[in-house]
Amino acid sequence: MLAAALQLLTYPCVALVWANAIRKSGDRAPSFWKLMRLSVAELFTDQTIPSGGMSGTVLVVASLKKRG
C-alpha cells in the first residue's frame, strides 16, 4: 500500500516541478490538471521507451510549446 501511494504521489510532484520551472522562466504555467495529465504521459513514456529518460521530457516540452 505504501509503495502504491508513493508511486501515485510522483505524478502531482512532477506536475508541480513543471509548474515551478515554467513560472521561474517567466511564463504562465498551465492549470495543475493539465500538468498532471502531462506528467502521467511523461512518466509513462519514460518507462516504456528506453531512451535515458529524455523521451518523456521531449513530449512535455513539445506539448507545452504547442499550447503557447
Coordinates of C-alpha atoms in Angstrom, one line a residue:
M1 CA 0.0 0.0 0.0
L2 CA 2.8 2.4 0.9
A3 CA 4.6 1.7 -2.4
A4 CA 1.4 2.3 -4.4
A5 CA 0.8 5.6 -2.5
L6 CA 4.3 6.8 -3.1
Q7 CA 4.1 5.9 -6.8
L8 CA 0.8 7.8 -7.1
L9 CA 2.4 10.8 -5.5
T10 CA 5.1 11.0 -8.2
Y11 CA 2.5 12.4 -10.7
P12 CA 1.5 15.5 -8.8
C13 CA 5.1 16.0 -7.8
V14 CA 6.2 16.1 -11.4
A15 CA 3.3 18.4 -12.3
L16 CA 4.5 20.8 -9.5
V17 CA 8.1 20.7 -10.7
W18 CA 7.0 21.6 -14.2
A19 CA 4.8 24.4 -12.9
N20 CA 7.6 25.8 -10.8
A21 CA 10.1 25.6 -13.7
I22 CA 7.6 27.3 -16.1
R23 CA 7.0 30.1 -13.6
K24 CA 10.7 30.6 -13.0
S25 CA 11.2 31.1 -16.7
G26 CA 8.8 34.0 -16.6
D27 CA 5.9 32.3 -18.4
R28 CA 2.4 31.5 -17.0
A29 CA 2.0 27.8 -16.2
P30 CA -1.0 25.8 -17.5
S31 CA -3.5 24.6 -14.9
F32 CA -2.4 22.0 -12.4
W33 CA -4.7 19.4 -14.0
K34 CA -3.2 19.9 -17.5
L35 CA 0.2 19.5 -16.0
M36 CA -1.0 16.4 -14.2
R37 CA -2.0 14.8 -17.5
L38 CA 1.4 15.7 -19.0
S39 CA 3.2 14.3 -16.0
V40 CA 1.4 10.9 -16.4
A41 CA 2.2 11.0 -20.1
E42 CA 5.9 11.9 -19.4
L43 CA 6.4 9.2 -16.8
F44 CA 4.6 6.6 -18.9
T45 CA 6.8 7.4 -21.9
D46 CA 9.9 7.4 -19.8
Q47 CA 9.1 3.9 -18.5
T48 CA 8.0 2.4 -21.9
I49 CA 10.6 3.9 -24.3
P50 CA 14.2 3.2 -23.2
S51 CA 15.9 6.4 -24.2
G52 CA 17.6 7.6 -21.0
G53 CA 14.5 9.4 -19.7
M54 CA 14.5 12.0 -22.4
S55 CA 11.5 10.9 -24.4
G56 CA 9.0 12.0 -21.8
T57 CA 10.7 15.3 -21.4
V58 CA 10.6 15.9 -25.1
L59 CA 6.9 15.0 -25.1
V60 CA 6.1 17.5 -22.4
V61 CA 8.2 20.3 -23.9
A62 CA 6.6 19.8 -27.3
S63 CA 3.1 19.8 -25.7
L64 CA 3.8 23.0 -23.8
K65 CA 5.2 24.7 -26.9
K66 CA 2.1 23.7 -28.8
R67 CA -0.1 25.3 -26.1
G68 CA 1.9 28.5 -26.1

